[in-house]
Tab-separated table of C-alpha atoms in Angstrom:
chain	number	residue	atom	x	y	z
A	782	ARG	CA	-0.214	0.183	0.126
A	783	LEU	CA	1.667	3.491	-0.999
A	784	VAL	CA	1.982	6.398	2.015
A	785	SER	CA	-0.273	8.508	-0.186
A	786	ASP	CA	-3.328	6.342	0.046
A	787	TRP	CA	-2.572	5.951	3.772
A	788	SER	CA	-2.167	9.927	4.037
A	789	SER	CA	-5.730	10.494	2.494
A	790	ASP	CA	-7.148	8.100	4.861
A	791	VAL	CA	-6.290	9.778	7.815
A	792	CYS	CA	-7.231	13.051	6.381
A	793	SER	CA	-10.445	11.786	5.603
A	794	SER	CA	-11.521	10.412	8.698
A	795	GLU	CA	-10.198	13.447	10.277
A	796	LEU	CA	-12.446	15.629	8.289
A	797	HIS	CA	-15.960	13.419	8.731
A	798	ALA	CA	-14.920	13.060	12.867
A	799	ALA	CA	-15.837	16.562	13.191
A	800	PRO	CA	-18.948	17.437	11.910
A	801	ARG	CA	-19.765	14.173	13.890
A	802	ARG	CA	-18.729	15.544	17.333
A	803	TRP	CA	-20.752	18.736	16.275
A	804	THR	CA	-24.102	16.530	15.530
A	805	LEU	CA	-23.730	14.353	18.803
A	806	ALA	CA	-22.961	17.496	20.915
A	807	ALA	CA	-25.884	18.653	23.138
A	808	PRO	CA	-27.370	22.300	22.027
A	809	ALA	CA	-26.848	25.225	23.939
A	810	THR	CA	-30.441	25.770	24.660
A	811	PRO	CA	-33.222	23.453	24.447
A	812	PRO	CA	-35.719	23.973	21.555
A	813	PRO	CA	-39.232	26.097	22.309
A	814	ALA	CA	-41.925	23.945	23.339
A	815	PHE	CA	-44.015	26.720	22.749
A	816	ARG	CA	-42.645	28.992	19.337
A	817	TYR	CA	-44.989	31.928	17.779
A	818	ALA	CA	-43.241	31.396	14.392
A	819	ASP	CA	-39.614	32.662	14.426
A	820	TRP	CA	-40.170	35.194	16.200
A	821	LEU	CA	-40.517	34.364	19.761
A	822	ALA	CA	-40.508	31.513	22.151
A	823	VAL	CA	-42.796	30.724	25.884
A	824	ARG	CA	-39.861	29.569	28.453
A	825	ALA	CA	-41.798	29.814	30.879
A	826	CYS	CA	-45.366	30.477	32.479
A	827	ARG	CA	-46.950	31.502	35.845
A	828	ILE	CA	-49.454	32.615	37.349
A	829	GLU	CA	-48.747	35.401	39.720
A	830	ASN	CA	-51.462	37.352	41.489
A	831	GLY	CA	-54.300	36.800	38.717
A	832	GLN	CA	-52.379	37.334	36.058
A	833	ALA	CA	-50.145	34.749	33.615
A	834	ALA	CA	-46.519	36.245	33.651
A	835	LEU	CA	-45.282	34.672	30.508
A	836	ASP	CA	-41.262	34.735	30.358
A	837	LEU	CA	-40.196	35.144	26.912
A	838	GLU	CA	-37.380	34.806	24.549
A	839	ALA	CA	-36.581	36.159	21.373
A	840	LEU	CA	-35.704	34.253	18.528
A	841	GLN	CA	-34.442	36.720	15.933
A	842	ASP	CA	-32.502	40.380	16.610
A	843	PHE	CA	-35.451	43.490	16.714
A	844	ILE	CA	-38.794	42.254	17.328
A	845	PRO	CA	-41.438	43.786	16.354
A	846	PRO	CA	-44.171	45.451	17.764
A	847	PHE	CA	-46.714	42.214	19.169
A	848	ALA	CA	-48.846	41.921	21.862
A	849	ILE	CA	-50.634	38.844	23.794
A	850	GLN	CA	-54.034	38.912	23.392
A	851	LEU	CA	-56.033	36.843	25.667
A	852	GLN	CA	-59.143	34.226	23.806
A	853	ALA	CA	-61.922	32.848	25.846
A	854	ALA	CA	-63.460	29.334	24.669
A	855	HIS	CA	-67.262	30.416	23.980
A	856	HIS	CA	-69.862	28.076	22.244
A	857	ARG	CA	-66.851	25.915	20.741
A	858	LYS	CA	-65.570	29.189	19.507
A	859	TRP	CA	-62.315	31.253	20.711
A	860	ARG	CA	-63.071	34.955	21.066
A	861	LYS	CA	-61.653	37.786	22.212
A	862	LEU	CA	-61.262	38.858	25.459
A	863	GLY	CA	-60.366	41.770	26.742
A	864	GLU	CA	-57.682	44.355	25.240
A	865	PRO	CA	-54.180	42.823	24.012
A	866	VAL	CA	-51.075	43.683	26.206
A	867	PRO	CA	-48.038	44.897	24.516
A	868	LEU	CA	-45.002	44.038	24.620
A	869	PRO	CA	-42.142	45.691	26.589
A	870	ARG	CA	-40.461	47.675	24.408
A	871	LEU	CA	-37.694	49.835	26.108
A	872	PRO	CA	-35.527	50.680	26.911
A	873	ALA	CA	-34.158	48.882	23.894
A	874	PRO	CA	-35.542	46.746	21.239
A	875	TRP	CA	-35.047	43.129	21.980
A	876	LEU	CA	-31.885	40.993	20.961
A	877	ALA	CA	-32.212	37.372	19.935
A	878	GLY	CA	-31.430	35.173	23.513
A	879	GLU	CA	-32.727	38.082	25.277
A	880	ARG	CA	-35.683	37.228	27.518
A	881	ARG	CA	-38.614	39.397	29.257
A	882	THR	CA	-41.452	38.825	30.924
A	883	VAL	CA	-45.015	40.005	29.999
A	884	ALA	CA	-48.147	39.809	33.139
A	885	VAL	CA	-51.277	39.606	31.114
A	886	PRO	CA	-54.135	40.217	33.862
A	887	LEU	CA	-56.685	37.125	33.860
A	888	PRO	CA	-61.011	36.839	34.595
A	889	ALA	CA	-61.370	35.275	37.684
A	890	GLU	CA	-64.255	33.334	36.202
A	891	ARG	CA	-62.165	31.512	33.678
A	892	THR	CA	-60.378	28.326	34.483
A	893	PRO	CA	-56.751	27.794	32.033
A	894	ALA	CA	-58.793	25.474	29.895
A	895	GLN	CA	-60.939	28.266	28.952
A	896	LEU	CA	-58.206	30.525	28.033
A	897	GLY	CA	-55.792	30.887	25.092
A	898	LEU	CA	-53.143	33.136	24.952
A	899	ALA	CA	-52.406	34.551	20.749
A	900	LEU	CA	-49.796	36.438	20.493
A	901	ALA	CA	-50.528	39.446	17.797
A	902	THR	CA	-49.159	42.175	15.491
A	903	ALA	CA	-49.668	45.821	17.639
A	904	VAL	CA	-50.624	47.632	14.875
A	905	PRO	CA	-53.080	50.445	14.753
A	906	TRP	CA	-54.882	49.628	11.017
A	907	HIS	CA	-54.798	45.666	11.376
A	908	SER	CA	-53.768	43.541	13.747
A	909	SER	CA	-53.152	39.379	12.550
A	910	LEU	CA	-52.426	36.551	15.208
A	911	VAL	CA	-49.324	34.908	14.512
A	912	PRO	CA	-49.224	31.284	14.716
A	913	PHE	CA	-47.054	29.298	17.299
A	914	ALA	CA	-45.136	26.248	15.517
A	915	GLY	CA	-47.610	22.792	15.058
A	916	ALA	CA	-50.993	25.351	15.562
A	917	PRO	CA	-53.820	23.400	14.666
A	918	ALA	CA	-55.739	25.762	12.231
A	919	LYS	CA	-59.077	26.758	14.620
A	920	ARG	CA	-56.816	27.739	17.719
A	921	PRO	CA	-53.581	29.334	16.439
A	922	PHE	CA	-52.230	29.576	19.569
A	923	PRO	CA	-51.259	27.708	22.992
A	924	VAL	CA	-53.860	27.376	25.739
A	925	LEU	CA	-53.107	28.777	29.457
A	926	ALA	CA	-53.550	25.069	30.631
A	927	ASP	CA	-50.818	23.853	28.844
A	928	LEU	CA	-48.068	26.368	29.448
A	929	LEU	CA	-48.500	26.015	32.729
A	930	ALA	CA	-47.942	22.565	31.846
A	931	GLN	CA	-44.654	22.528	30.274
A	932	PRO	CA	-41.725	21.662	32.565
């Protein structure tokens, strides 16, 4: 066997070893359980003093103006409930990986299974919902009970 063949085998194995290590390495951050498109991920949710406290993480730099719109199940349909709560934009624009907490007031007469938290664009002329990943067509947002149950 020629020396040149042996050296090419060594180089080849070294070249293929690095991508295997990268593939087997654990990701730096866990994948989000609830992700609103490619903009925001819900990292934690809890109920404090009659409010749902959502810990949101930016998945991209410079998040546009969004608001959390509470939705309520009523006769097999989801309807808006109350005014949208705008996401905090100050002191500076959100950057990728940054986390902020949003408090959404909850009605006392509804259970978490009857409430959904939709992310909507916060523009005065026309607001539209931003679907979360894997959402069913009839409910493009997570139910509060599902957010509370995530680890």
